[in-house]
mmCIF file of C-alpha atoms and ligand atoms in Angstrom:
data_model
loop_
_atom_site.group_PDB
_atom_site.id
_atom_site.type_symbol
_atom_site.label_atom_id
_atom_site.label_comp_id
_atom_site.label_asym_id
_atom_site.label_seq_id
_atom_site.Cartn_x
_atom_site.Cartn_y
_atom_site.Cartn_z
ATOM 1 C CA MET A 1 0.987 68.089 -32.284
ATOM 2 C CA THR A 2 2.097 65.313 -34.614
ATOM 3 C CA THR A 3 5.127 63.359 -33.574
ATOM 4 C CA THR A 4 7.254 61.618 -36.122
ATOM 5 C CA HIS A 5 8.824 58.394 -35.032
ATOM 6 C CA SER A 6 12.290 57.374 -36.074
ATOM 7 C CA SER A 7 14.420 54.425 -35.149
ATOM 8 C CA PRO A 8 17.609 54.862 -33.176
ATOM 9 C CA ALA A 9 20.432 55.423 -35.624
ATOM 10 C CA VAL A 10 24.160 55.816 -35.312
ATOM 11 C CA PHE A 11 24.717 59.067 -33.450
ATOM 12 C CA ASP A 12 27.232 61.042 -31.502
ATOM 13 C CA ALA A 13 26.521 59.998 -27.917
ATOM 14 C CA ARG A 14 27.856 63.176 -26.337
ATOM 15 C CA GLU A 15 25.756 65.420 -28.605
ATOM 16 C CA ALA A 16 22.680 63.249 -28.168
ATOM 17 C CA GLU A 17 23.030 63.394 -24.384
ATOM 18 C CA ALA A 18 23.429 67.173 -24.396
ATOM 19 C CA SER A 19 20.244 67.671 -26.366
ATOM 20 C CA LEU A 20 18.046 64.828 -25.034
ATOM 21 C CA TYR A 21 18.584 64.405 -21.296
ATOM 22 C CA MET A 22 17.555 66.523 -18.343
ATOM 23 C CA ARG A 23 20.790 67.947 -17.021
ATOM 24 C CA THR A 24 21.055 65.846 -13.868
ATOM 25 C CA PHE A 25 24.352 63.992 -14.237
ATOM 26 C CA ALA A 26 27.863 65.378 -14.698
ATOM 27 C CA ARG A 27 28.989 62.295 -16.593
ATOM 28 C CA GLN A 28 32.432 61.042 -17.371
ATOM 29 C CA PRO A 29 33.236 61.295 -21.095
ATOM 30 C CA LEU A 30 32.725 57.583 -21.773
ATOM 31 C CA THR A 31 30.072 55.481 -23.451
ATOM 32 C CA LEU A 32 30.285 51.987 -22.002
ATOM 33 C CA VAL A 33 29.085 49.111 -24.127
ATOM 34 C CA ARG A 34 30.207 45.870 -22.460
ATOM 35 C CA GLY A 35 31.383 44.472 -19.137
ATOM 36 C CA GLU A 36 32.901 41.264 -17.800
ATOM 37 C CA GLY A 37 34.074 40.754 -14.233
ATOM 38 C CA VAL A 38 36.064 43.800 -13.123
ATOM 39 C CA ARG A 39 36.486 45.093 -16.696
ATOM 40 C CA VAL A 40 34.341 47.277 -18.945
ATOM 41 C CA TRP A 41 34.810 48.404 -22.542
ATOM 42 C CA ASP A 42 33.845 51.686 -24.178
ATOM 43 C CA ASP A 43 32.442 52.246 -27.664
ATOM 44 C CA THR A 44 35.946 52.589 -29.119
ATOM 45 C CA GLY A 45 36.911 49.144 -27.801
ATOM 46 C CA ARG A 46 39.087 50.531 -24.992
ATOM 47 C CA GLU A 47 39.233 48.432 -21.821
ATOM 48 C CA TYR A 48 38.985 49.832 -18.271
ATOM 49 C CA LEU A 49 39.485 48.316 -14.845
ATOM 50 C CA ASP A 50 36.284 49.169 -12.976
ATOM 51 C CA PHE A 51 36.989 50.044 -9.330
ATOM 52 C CA LEU A 52 33.649 51.750 -8.845
ATOM 53 C CA ALA A 53 31.332 48.875 -9.895
ATOM 54 C CA GLY A 54 28.310 51.013 -10.732
ATOM 55 C CA VAL A 55 28.749 52.791 -7.367
ATOM 56 C CA ALA A 56 29.000 49.673 -5.200
ATOM 57 C CA VAL A 57 26.304 47.838 -7.161
ATOM 58 C CA ASN A 58 28.024 45.180 -9.309
ATOM 59 C CA ALA A 59 28.976 43.102 -6.268
ATOM 60 C CA LEU A 60 29.893 40.047 -8.364
ATOM 61 C CA GLY A 61 31.363 42.121 -11.202
ATOM 62 C CA HIS A 62 29.871 42.765 -14.621
ATOM 63 C CA CYS A 63 27.710 40.073 -16.170
ATOM 64 C CA ALA A 64 28.579 37.475 -13.541
ATOM 65 C CA PRO A 65 27.726 34.052 -15.012
ATOM 66 C CA VAL A 66 25.480 33.142 -12.035
ATOM 67 C CA ILE A 67 23.408 36.306 -12.548
ATOM 68 C CA VAL A 68 23.262 35.889 -16.319
ATOM 69 C CA GLU A 69 22.142 32.289 -15.901
ATOM 70 C CA ALA A 70 19.482 33.119 -13.270
ATOM 71 C CA VAL A 71 18.097 36.092 -15.204
ATOM 72 C CA THR A 72 18.116 34.223 -18.511
ATOM 73 C CA ARG A 73 16.137 31.370 -16.960
ATOM 74 C CA GLN A 74 13.702 33.708 -15.218
ATOM 75 C CA VAL A 75 13.174 36.080 -18.144
ATOM 76 C CA SER A 76 11.727 33.269 -20.208
ATOM 77 C CA THR A 77 9.658 31.910 -17.295
ATOM 78 C CA LEU A 78 7.984 34.868 -15.547
ATOM 79 C CA ILE A 79 9.101 38.508 -15.584
ATOM 80 C CA HIS A 80 6.452 40.506 -13.759
ATOM 81 C CA THR A 81 3.207 39.767 -11.971
ATOM 82 C CA SER A 82 2.604 42.822 -9.692
ATOM 83 C CA ASN A 83 2.346 42.273 -5.956
ATOM 84 C CA ILE A 84 -1.244 41.096 -6.227
ATOM 85 C CA TYR A 85 0.132 37.556 -6.514
ATOM 86 C CA ARG A 86 2.830 35.539 -4.776
ATOM 87 C CA THR A 87 5.879 34.414 -6.734
ATOM 88 C CA VAL A 88 8.474 31.816 -5.815
ATOM 89 C CA PRO A 89 11.743 33.802 -6.361
ATOM 90 C CA GLN A 90 10.377 36.597 -4.161
ATOM 91 C CA LEU A 91 9.592 34.170 -1.335
ATOM 92 C CA GLN A 92 12.921 32.361 -1.700
ATOM 93 C CA LEU A 93 14.835 35.637 -1.484
ATOM 94 C CA ALA A 94 12.840 36.771 1.559
ATOM 95 C CA LYS A 95 13.695 33.505 3.325
ATOM 96 C CA LEU A 96 17.389 33.778 2.446
ATOM 97 C CA LEU A 97 17.690 37.389 3.668
ATOM 98 C CA ILE A 98 15.724 36.799 6.844
ATOM 99 C CA ASP A 99 17.501 33.520 7.685
ATOM 100 C CA ASN A 100 20.845 35.308 7.317
ATOM 101 C CA SER A 101 20.096 38.518 9.208
ATOM 102 C CA CYS A 102 18.611 39.610 12.519
ATOM 103 C CA MET A 103 15.394 40.669 10.764
ATOM 104 C CA ASP A 104 11.925 39.082 10.708
ATOM 105 C CA ARG A 105 10.055 40.718 7.814
ATOM 106 C CA ILE A 106 10.755 42.299 4.440
ATOM 107 C CA PHE A 107 9.217 44.812 2.045
ATOM 108 C CA TYR A 108 10.700 44.950 -1.456
ATOM 109 C CA ALA A 109 11.495 48.272 -3.128
ATOM 110 C CA ASN A 110 13.129 49.261 -6.419
ATOM 111 C CA SER A 111 15.992 51.429 -5.150
ATOM 112 C CA GLY A 112 17.768 52.676 -2.064
ATOM 113 C CA ALA A 113 15.639 55.801 -1.814
ATOM 114 C CA GLU A 114 12.461 53.728 -1.983
ATOM 115 C CA ALA A 115 13.737 51.334 0.656
ATOM 116 C CA ASN A 116 14.381 54.344 2.911
ATOM 117 C CA GLU A 117 10.949 55.856 2.124
ATOM 118 C CA CYS A 118 9.490 52.609 3.385
ATOM 119 C CA ALA A 119 11.569 52.795 6.583
ATOM 120 C CA ILE A 120 10.485 56.414 7.147
ATOM 121 C CA LYS A 121 6.797 55.553 6.726
ATOM 122 C CA LEU A 122 7.222 52.511 8.969
ATOM 123 C CA ALA A 123 8.815 54.647 11.715
ATOM 124 C CA ARG A 124 6.035 57.237 11.475
ATOM 125 C CA LYS A 125 3.298 54.643 11.773
ATOM 126 C CA TRP A 126 5.205 52.947 14.590
ATOM 127 C CA GLY A 127 5.413 56.329 16.397
ATOM 128 C CA LYS A 128 1.666 56.835 16.011
ATOM 129 C CA LEU A 129 0.925 53.437 17.493
ATOM 130 C CA ASN A 130 3.646 53.218 20.142
ATOM 131 C CA ARG A 131 4.913 56.681 21.132
ATOM 132 C CA ASN A 132 2.006 59.134 21.276
ATOM 133 C CA GLY A 133 2.232 60.115 17.621
ATOM 134 C CA ALA A 134 6.016 60.689 17.579
ATOM 135 C CA PHE A 135 7.078 61.225 13.970
ATOM 136 C CA GLU A 136 10.528 62.814 13.964
ATOM 137 C CA ILE A 137 13.576 60.983 12.645
ATOM 138 C CA ILE A 138 17.089 62.042 13.634
ATOM 139 C CA THR A 139 19.804 61.562 11.007
ATOM 140 C CA ALA A 140 23.462 62.563 10.678
ATOM 141 C CA LEU A 141 25.048 65.585 9.058
ATOM 142 C CA GLY A 142 27.024 64.333 6.054
ATOM 143 C CA SER A 143 24.642 61.417 5.507
ATOM 144 C CA PHE A 144 22.995 60.464 2.223
ATOM 145 C CA HIS A 145 19.651 58.668 2.121
ATOM 146 C CA GLY A 146 18.312 59.314 -1.385
ATOM 147 C CA ARG A 147 16.744 61.808 -3.787
ATOM 148 C CA THR A 148 13.005 61.496 -3.219
ATOM 149 C CA LEU A 149 11.632 64.412 -1.203
ATOM 150 C CA ALA A 150 11.444 62.564 2.126
ATOM 151 C CA THR A 151 14.834 60.858 1.752
ATOM 152 C CA LEU A 152 16.340 64.162 0.613
ATOM 153 C CA ALA A 153 14.962 65.775 3.764
ATOM 154 C CA ALA A 154 16.535 62.916 5.741
ATOM 155 C CA THR A 155 19.884 63.480 4.004
ATOM 156 C CA GLY A 156 22.202 65.631 6.109
ATOM 157 C CA ASN A 157 23.568 67.803 3.328
ATOM 158 C CA ARG A 158 22.067 71.184 2.416
ATOM 159 C CA HIS A 159 23.867 71.111 -0.920
ATOM 160 C CA TYR A 160 21.415 68.500 -2.265
ATOM 161 C CA GLN A 161 18.360 70.127 -0.685
ATOM 162 C CA GLU A 162 18.543 73.870 -1.287
ATOM 163 C CA ALA A 163 17.087 73.979 -4.793
ATOM 164 C CA PHE A 164 14.000 72.122 -3.580
ATOM 165 C CA ASP A 165 13.141 73.935 -0.357
ATOM 166 C CA PRO A 166 10.981 73.805 1.610
ATOM 167 C CA MET A 167 11.937 70.308 2.666
ATOM 168 C CA PRO A 168 9.239 68.050 4.125
ATOM 169 C CA GLY A 169 9.322 68.328 7.927
ATOM 170 C CA GLY A 170 10.029 65.707 10.550
ATOM 171 C CA PHE A 171 13.813 65.375 10.284
ATOM 172 C CA LYS A 172 16.563 66.618 12.591
ATOM 173 C CA HIS A 173 20.263 66.442 11.740
ATOM 174 C CA VAL A 174 23.118 66.090 14.199
ATOM 175 C CA PRO A 175 26.908 65.713 13.772
ATOM 176 C CA PHE A 176 27.992 62.122 13.030
ATOM 177 C CA ASN A 177 29.936 60.183 15.672
ATOM 178 C CA ASP A 178 28.843 62.680 18.352
ATOM 179 C CA LEU A 179 26.849 60.765 20.939
ATOM 180 C CA GLU A 180 26.118 63.778 23.133
ATOM 181 C CA ALA A 181 24.613 65.670 20.199
ATOM 182 C CA MET A 182 22.442 62.647 19.425
ATOM 183 C CA ALA A 183 21.318 62.321 23.047
ATOM 184 C CA SER A 184 20.356 66.004 23.212
ATOM 185 C CA ALA A 185 18.385 65.813 19.967
ATOM 186 C CA ILE A 186 16.000 63.111 21.229
ATOM 187 C CA GLY A 187 12.650 64.486 22.395
ATOM 188 C CA PRO A 188 9.027 63.439 22.826
ATOM 189 C CA ASN A 189 8.440 63.652 19.056
ATOM 190 C CA THR A 190 11.346 61.342 18.167
ATOM 191 C CA ALA A 191 10.229 58.093 16.567
ATOM 192 C CA ALA A 192 13.567 56.852 15.224
ATOM 193 C CA ILE A 193 17.244 57.433 14.577
ATOM 194 C CA MET A 194 18.368 56.636 11.029
ATOM 195 C CA LEU A 195 22.084 56.197 10.323
ATOM 196 C CA GLU A 196 24.471 54.775 7.778
ATOM 197 C CA PRO A 197 27.021 52.601 9.635
ATOM 198 C CA VAL A 198 29.588 54.224 7.325
ATOM 199 C CA LEU A 199 28.954 57.556 5.606
ATOM 200 C CA GLY A 200 29.371 56.422 1.996
ATOM 201 C CA GLU A 201 28.563 59.382 -0.237
ATOM 202 C CA GLY A 202 29.947 61.515 2.594
ATOM 203 C CA GLY A 203 33.445 60.110 1.909
ATOM 204 C CA ILE A 204 33.705 56.694 3.713
ATOM 205 C CA TYR A 205 33.597 57.762 7.358
ATOM 206 C CA PRO A 206 32.826 54.724 9.567
ATOM 207 C CA ALA A 207 30.841 55.126 12.776
ATOM 208 C CA THR A 208 32.991 54.355 15.802
ATOM 209 C CA GLN A 209 32.153 51.276 17.866
ATOM 210 C CA GLU A 210 31.328 53.463 20.884
ATOM 211 C CA TYR A 211 29.022 55.618 18.807
ATOM 212 C CA LEU A 212 26.862 52.846 17.329
ATOM 213 C CA HIS A 213 26.717 51.018 20.670
ATOM 214 C CA GLY A 214 25.799 54.312 22.345
ATOM 215 C CA VAL A 215 23.105 55.053 19.766
ATOM 216 C CA ARG A 216 21.657 51.549 20.208
ATOM 217 C CA LYS A 217 21.491 52.160 23.967
ATOM 218 C CA LEU A 218 19.857 55.583 23.494
ATOM 219 C CA CYS A 219 17.192 53.938 21.310
ATOM 220 C CA ASP A 220 16.582 51.259 23.972
ATOM 221 C CA ASP A 221 16.499 53.748 26.844
ATOM 222 C CA HIS A 222 14.067 56.084 25.055
ATOM 223 C CA GLY A 223 12.016 53.359 23.386
ATOM 224 C CA ILE A 224 12.646 54.549 19.805
ATOM 225 C CA LEU A 225 13.636 52.682 16.642
ATOM 226 C CA LEU A 226 17.127 52.346 15.205
ATOM 227 C CA ILE A 227 17.063 52.295 11.398
ATOM 228 C CA LEU A 228 20.337 51.437 9.682
ATOM 229 C CA ASP A 229 20.627 52.515 6.057
ATOM 230 C CA GLU A 230 22.734 49.651 4.685
ATOM 231 C CA VAL A 231 22.053 50.563 1.059
ATOM 232 C CA GLN A 232 25.781 50.926 0.425
ATOM 233 C CA SER A 233 27.277 49.050 3.396
ATOM 234 C CA GLY A 234 25.151 45.895 3.069
ATOM 235 C CA ILE A 235 25.715 42.716 1.011
ATOM 236 C CA GLY A 236 29.343 42.128 1.923
ATOM 237 C CA ARG A 237 30.858 45.508 1.091
ATOM 238 C CA THR A 238 32.450 45.800 4.556
ATOM 239 C CA GLY A 239 33.687 42.187 4.721
ATOM 240 C CA HIS A 240 30.585 41.334 6.786
ATOM 241 C CA LEU A 241 27.267 40.485 5.171
ATOM 242 C CA TRP A 242 25.697 43.470 6.964
ATOM 243 C CA GLY A 243 27.560 46.493 8.294
ATOM 244 C CA TYR A 244 25.893 46.147 11.697
ATOM 245 C CA GLU A 245 27.664 42.784 12.209
ATOM 246 C CA ALA A 246 30.992 44.627 12.311
ATOM 247 C CA TYR A 247 29.688 46.481 15.369
ATOM 248 C CA GLY A 248 27.933 43.680 17.226
ATOM 249 C CA ILE A 249 24.647 45.579 17.528
ATOM 250 C CA GLU A 250 21.286 44.960 15.855
ATOM 251 C CA PRO A 251 19.060 47.601 14.272
ATOM 252 C CA ASP A 252 15.241 47.443 14.403
ATOM 253 C CA VAL A 253 14.981 48.283 10.709
ATOM 254 C CA MET A 254 17.523 47.890 7.902
ATOM 255 C CA THR A 255 17.393 49.128 4.322
ATOM 256 C CA LEU A 256 19.205 47.599 1.355
ATOM 257 C CA ALA A 257 19.713 48.194 -2.372
ATOM 258 C CA LYS A 258 22.855 48.573 -4.543
ATOM 259 C CA GLY A 259 24.724 45.225 -4.229
ATOM 260 C CA LEU A 260 21.497 43.362 -3.462
ATOM 261 C CA GLY A 261 20.633 42.898 -7.139
ATOM 262 C CA GLY A 262 24.193 42.821 -8.473
ATOM 263 C CA GLY A 263 23.098 45.324 -11.141
ATOM 264 C CA LEU A 264 19.367 44.711 -11.362
ATOM 265 C CA PRO A 265 17.217 47.339 -9.629
ATOM 266 C CA ILE A 266 16.027 46.047 -6.282
ATOM 267 C CA GLY A 267 15.850 47.509 -2.781
ATOM 268 C CA ALA A 268 14.446 46.185 0.465
ATOM 269 C CA CYS A 269 13.357 47.377 3.871
ATOM 270 C CA LEU A 270 13.636 44.696 6.553
ATOM 271 C CA SER A 271 12.390 44.993 10.100
ATOM 272 C CA LYS A 272 12.114 43.134 13.360
ATOM 273 C CA GLU A 273 8.665 41.856 14.256
ATOM 274 C CA HIS A 274 7.999 44.582 16.857
ATOM 275 C CA ALA A 275 8.617 47.328 14.260
ATOM 276 C CA SER A 276 6.614 45.680 11.513
ATOM 277 C CA VAL A 277 3.456 47.789 11.859
ATOM 278 C CA PHE A 278 2.171 48.084 8.289
ATOM 279 C CA ALA A 279 -1.327 46.850 7.519
ATOM 280 C CA PRO A 280 -2.643 45.975 4.044
ATOM 281 C CA GLY A 281 -2.852 49.156 1.950
ATOM 282 C CA ASP A 282 -0.295 51.144 3.990
ATOM 283 C CA HIS A 283 2.497 50.772 1.460
ATOM 284 C CA GLY A 284 3.095 49.211 -1.932
ATOM 285 C CA SER A 285 4.793 49.351 -5.316
ATOM 286 C CA THR A 286 3.869 47.968 -8.724
ATOM 287 C CA TYR A 287 7.283 46.697 -9.782
ATOM 288 C CA SER A 288 8.933 45.902 -6.483
ATOM 289 C CA GLY A 289 10.249 42.398 -5.933
ATOM 290 C CA SER A 290 9.462 41.180 -9.431
ATOM 291 C CA PRO A 291 10.419 37.557 -10.076
ATOM 292 C CA LEU A 292 13.129 38.787 -12.455
ATOM 293 C CA VAL A 293 14.997 41.010 -9.994
ATOM 294 C CA CYS A 294 14.457 38.557 -7.142
ATOM 295 C CA ALA A 295 15.960 35.717 -9.207
ATOM 296 C CA ALA A 296 19.037 37.909 -9.831
ATOM 297 C CA SER A 297 19.286 38.856 -6.169
ATOM 298 C CA LEU A 298 18.875 35.252 -5.072
ATOM 299 C CA ALA A 299 21.833 34.353 -7.301
ATOM 300 C CA VAL A 300 23.945 37.187 -5.857
ATOM 301 C CA VAL A 301 23.261 36.524 -2.178
ATOM 302 C CA SER A 302 23.562 32.719 -2.570
ATOM 303 C CA TYR A 303 26.885 33.120 -4.366
ATOM 304 C CA ILE A 304 28.238 35.393 -1.630
ATOM 305 C CA LEU A 305 27.198 32.961 1.104
ATOM 306 C CA GLU A 306 28.299 29.768 -0.637
ATOM 307 C CA ASN A 307 31.717 30.923 -1.883
ATOM 308 C CA ASP A 308 33.174 32.673 1.176
ATOM 309 C CA VAL A 309 33.081 35.986 -0.655
ATOM 310 C CA LEU A 310 33.217 37.717 2.733
ATOM 311 C CA GLY A 311 36.548 36.049 3.551
ATOM 312 C CA HIS A 312 37.806 37.042 0.110
ATOM 313 C CA VAL A 313 36.720 40.667 0.684
ATOM 314 C CA ARG A 314 38.730 40.746 3.904
ATOM 315 C CA LEU A 315 41.845 39.358 2.167
ATOM 316 C CA MET A 316 41.620 41.787 -0.741
ATOM 317 C CA THR A 317 40.942 44.678 1.652
ATOM 318 C CA ALA A 318 44.169 43.940 3.538
ATOM 319 C CA HIS A 319 46.112 43.660 0.266
ATOM 320 C CA LEU A 320 44.762 46.919 -1.179
ATOM 321 C CA LEU A 321 45.193 48.768 2.073
ATOM 322 C CA ALA A 322 48.829 47.667 2.413
ATOM 323 C CA GLY A 323 49.500 48.936 -1.134
ATOM 324 C CA LEU A 324 47.740 52.235 -0.519
ATOM 325 C CA GLU A 325 49.489 52.778 2.816
ATOM 326 C CA ALA A 326 52.838 52.176 1.057
ATOM 327 C CA LEU A 327 51.853 54.775 -1.546
ATOM 328 C CA LYS A 328 50.842 57.215 1.190
ATOM 329 C CA SER A 329 54.156 56.761 2.974
ATOM 330 C CA GLU A 330 55.906 58.054 -0.155
ATOM 331 C CA GLY A 331 54.999 61.610 0.878
ATOM 332 C CA ASP A 332 55.117 62.796 -2.757
ATOM 333 C CA ALA A 333 51.843 61.021 -3.581
ATOM 334 C CA GLY A 334 50.086 63.738 -1.560
ATOM 335 C CA ILE A 335 47.718 61.337 0.258
ATOM 336 C CA SER A 336 46.731 62.650 3.680
ATOM 337 C CA GLU A 337 44.367 59.896 4.873
ATOM 338 C CA ILE A 338 43.007 56.504 3.837
ATOM 339 C CA ARG A 339 39.637 55.525 5.293
ATOM 340 C CA ALA A 340 38.673 51.939 4.627
ATOM 341 C CA PHE A 341 35.870 49.644 5.649
ATOM 342 C CA GLY A 342 36.189 46.507 3.535
ATOM 343 C CA LEU A 343 36.366 46.988 -0.236
ATOM 344 C CA TRP A 344 35.163 50.518 0.234
ATOM 345 C CA MET A 345 37.781 53.189 0.624
ATOM 346 C CA GLY A 346 38.059 56.959 0.711
ATOM 347 C CA ILE A 347 41.505 58.212 -0.264
ATOM 348 C CA GLU A 348 41.947 61.784 0.878
ATOM 349 C CA PHE A 349 44.510 64.143 -0.668
ATOM 350 C CA GLU A 350 46.275 67.095 0.932
ATOM 351 C CA GLU A 351 45.218 69.288 -1.971
ATOM 352 C CA GLU A 352 42.105 69.589 -4.136
ATOM 353 C CA ARG A 353 43.356 67.071 -6.690
ATOM 354 C CA ALA A 354 40.613 64.444 -6.787
ATOM 355 C CA GLY A 355 39.314 65.613 -10.200
ATOM 356 C CA ALA A 356 42.782 65.550 -11.780
ATOM 357 C CA ILE A 357 43.526 62.111 -10.317
ATOM 358 C CA LEU A 358 40.220 60.711 -11.515
ATOM 359 C CA ASP A 359 40.951 61.995 -15.058
ATOM 360 C CA ALA A 360 44.497 60.616 -14.999
ATOM 361 C CA CYS A 361 43.181 57.203 -13.855
ATOM 362 C CA ARG A 362 40.563 57.118 -16.612
ATOM 363 C CA GLU A 363 43.112 58.070 -19.263
ATOM 364 C CA ASP A 364 45.275 55.194 -18.004
ATOM 365 C CA GLY A 365 42.377 52.688 -18.074
ATOM 366 C CA LEU A 366 41.025 52.788 -14.499
ATOM 367 C CA LEU A 367 37.575 53.908 -13.291
ATOM 368 C CA VAL A 368 37.205 55.386 -9.784
ATOM 369 C CA ASN A 369 35.119 58.297 -8.534
ATOM 370 C CA ARG A 370 35.324 61.176 -6.122
ATOM 371 C CA THR A 371 33.115 62.203 -3.221
ATOM 372 C CA SER A 372 34.683 65.670 -2.872
ATOM 373 C CA THR A 373 37.413 67.771 -4.438
ATOM 374 C CA ARG A 374 39.936 66.006 -2.172
ATOM 375 C CA THR A 375 38.547 62.471 -1.866
ATOM 376 C CA ILE A 376 38.675 59.537 -4.293
ATOM 377 C CA ARG A 377 36.289 56.663 -3.562
ATOM 378 C CA ILE A 378 36.818 53.077 -4.622
ATOM 379 C CA ALA A 379 34.247 50.278 -4.311
ATOM 380 C CA PRO A 380 35.394 47.474 -6.645
ATOM 381 C CA PRO A 381 33.374 44.302 -7.238
ATOM 382 C CA LEU A 382 33.655 41.993 -4.224
ATOM 383 C CA ILE A 383 35.201 39.296 -6.448
ATOM 384 C CA VAL A 384 38.167 41.486 -7.455
ATOM 385 C CA ASN A 385 41.367 39.405 -7.431
ATOM 386 C CA ARG A 386 44.941 40.083 -6.328
ATOM 387 C CA ASP A 387 46.221 40.819 -9.861
ATOM 388 C CA GLU A 388 43.433 43.313 -10.418
ATOM 389 C CA CYS A 389 44.242 44.985 -7.078
ATOM 390 C CA ASP A 390 47.897 45.205 -8.144
ATOM 391 C CA ARG A 391 46.908 46.748 -11.475
ATOM 392 C CA PHE A 392 44.781 49.269 -9.602
ATOM 393 C CA LEU A 393 47.681 50.159 -7.301
ATOM 394 C CA ASP A 394 49.964 50.559 -10.281
ATOM 395 C CA ILE A 395 47.681 52.894 -12.228
ATOM 396 C CA PHE A 396 46.496 54.781 -9.164
ATOM 397 C CA GLY A 397 50.087 55.345 -7.996
ATOM 398 C CA ARG A 398 51.037 56.711 -11.427
ATOM 399 C CA ALA A 399 48.000 59.035 -11.362
ATOM 400 C CA CYS A 400 48.962 60.411 -7.940
ATOM 401 C CA PHE A 401 52.362 61.456 -9.284
ATOM 402 C CA SER A 402 51.438 62.432 -12.848
ATOM 403 C CA SER A 403 48.631 64.745 -11.753
ATOM 404 C CA ARG A 404 50.890 66.891 -9.514
HETATM 405 C C1 LIG B 1 23.476 55.072 2.023
HETATM 406 C C2 LIG B 1 22.591 55.336 0.834
HETATM 407 N N1 LIG B 1 21.261 55.374 1.001
HETATM 408 C C3 LIG B 1 20.430 55.590 -0.034
HETATM 409 C C4 LIG B 1 20.915 55.804 -1.304
HETATM 410 C C5 LIG B 1 19.972 56.028 -2.442
HETATM 411 O O1 LIG B 1 19.936 54.896 -3.245
HETATM 412 P P1 LIG B 1 19.321 54.964 -4.741
HETATM 413 O O2 LIG B 1 20.251 55.818 -5.536
HETATM 414 O O3 LIG B 1 19.276 53.537 -5.172
HETATM 415 O O4 LIG B 1 17.969 55.558 -4.603
HETATM 416 C C6 LIG B 1 22.309 55.784 -1.525
HETATM 417 C C7 LIG B 1 22.856 56.030 -2.866
HETATM 418 O O5 LIG B 1 23.995 56.325 -3.048
HETATM 419 C C8 LIG B 1 23.165 55.534 -0.431
HETATM 420 O O6 LIG B 1 24.493 55.503 -0.576
#
């Protein structure tokens, strides 16, 4: 068949999407063209306050000068080499992440799902070598670990899985925050427990202190690995650099993505020395840890560490939470619960109004998203300031009342 080539021309974005894309995303009716800090602009020139930040990705906001500067320098120096060779930004980032965490070794990935795939493979090989071939991984109901087949099987939500059954084997799911259920699920085939410290896609449900401490103890008592999926909770989102620091426990393996690149696609699987069982050829990726994405990530993590971004997150969290609690106390807003862990909040409504509230916010110039028909999620850039929080509270409050 002959294909004719044409250059991109002016087109109707909505029509083009409907005819060109696989139907995977239920998108908001917006075409975004520019971003700066906590603001984005659409193709009509309209400005929005972005309290979703690319789903917890744009940690330093849109087009943060330190990222732009690092990427601009790197893009004209060295973009990609493959992992056949060493590169300096990759090594520098590894050192920074390892020096500032409880981990000893790193594997770079391109996304959260890939970081988790790496952790799953690592746990399986570890089970072969250390626990008579144990291969099973226990995860939580309501969790989200990604969209590849193995990470989908790890995800504790049948809604995402059903169309693709049968799921790959080797995963067991138990209710979250239920230590007894976790203890009963452990058997001779268990190699690891994999948990998010806070269920993110599940609606911002933090693990309790007792639960994570209890799970750590179960792993120690049974000699199995604890993998924490910090894809969403890592890189300062909770007001700690890593979610596990809020609990005072240490995982054996930790996965990262989202905020790690501040918008550039990078993931990572880090592990303690005793869990680091890969040998050459066991795992790999062509693009992972390219000098370009590592330079961006280096800029993000350095900025967070050098500018007390974590302290700022805690201040802004308290400010936002006070405003939201005040809104909730006006019973008419219809808010039944606010779950917060740093700049990461699930606002639950008494009725199924999340869709209407999201639309009202967007029409008033504010971007948020929903994790269910009752729950709005916010995850603004970590550098959001007090004025921007006040603007959010203003618009969000209006949306709660106008959408009744
Ligand atoms: C906790 C968690 N793990 C894994 C993933 C998958 O990450 P990605 O979409 O980058 O593959 C997500 C994405 O939302 C997530 O929240």
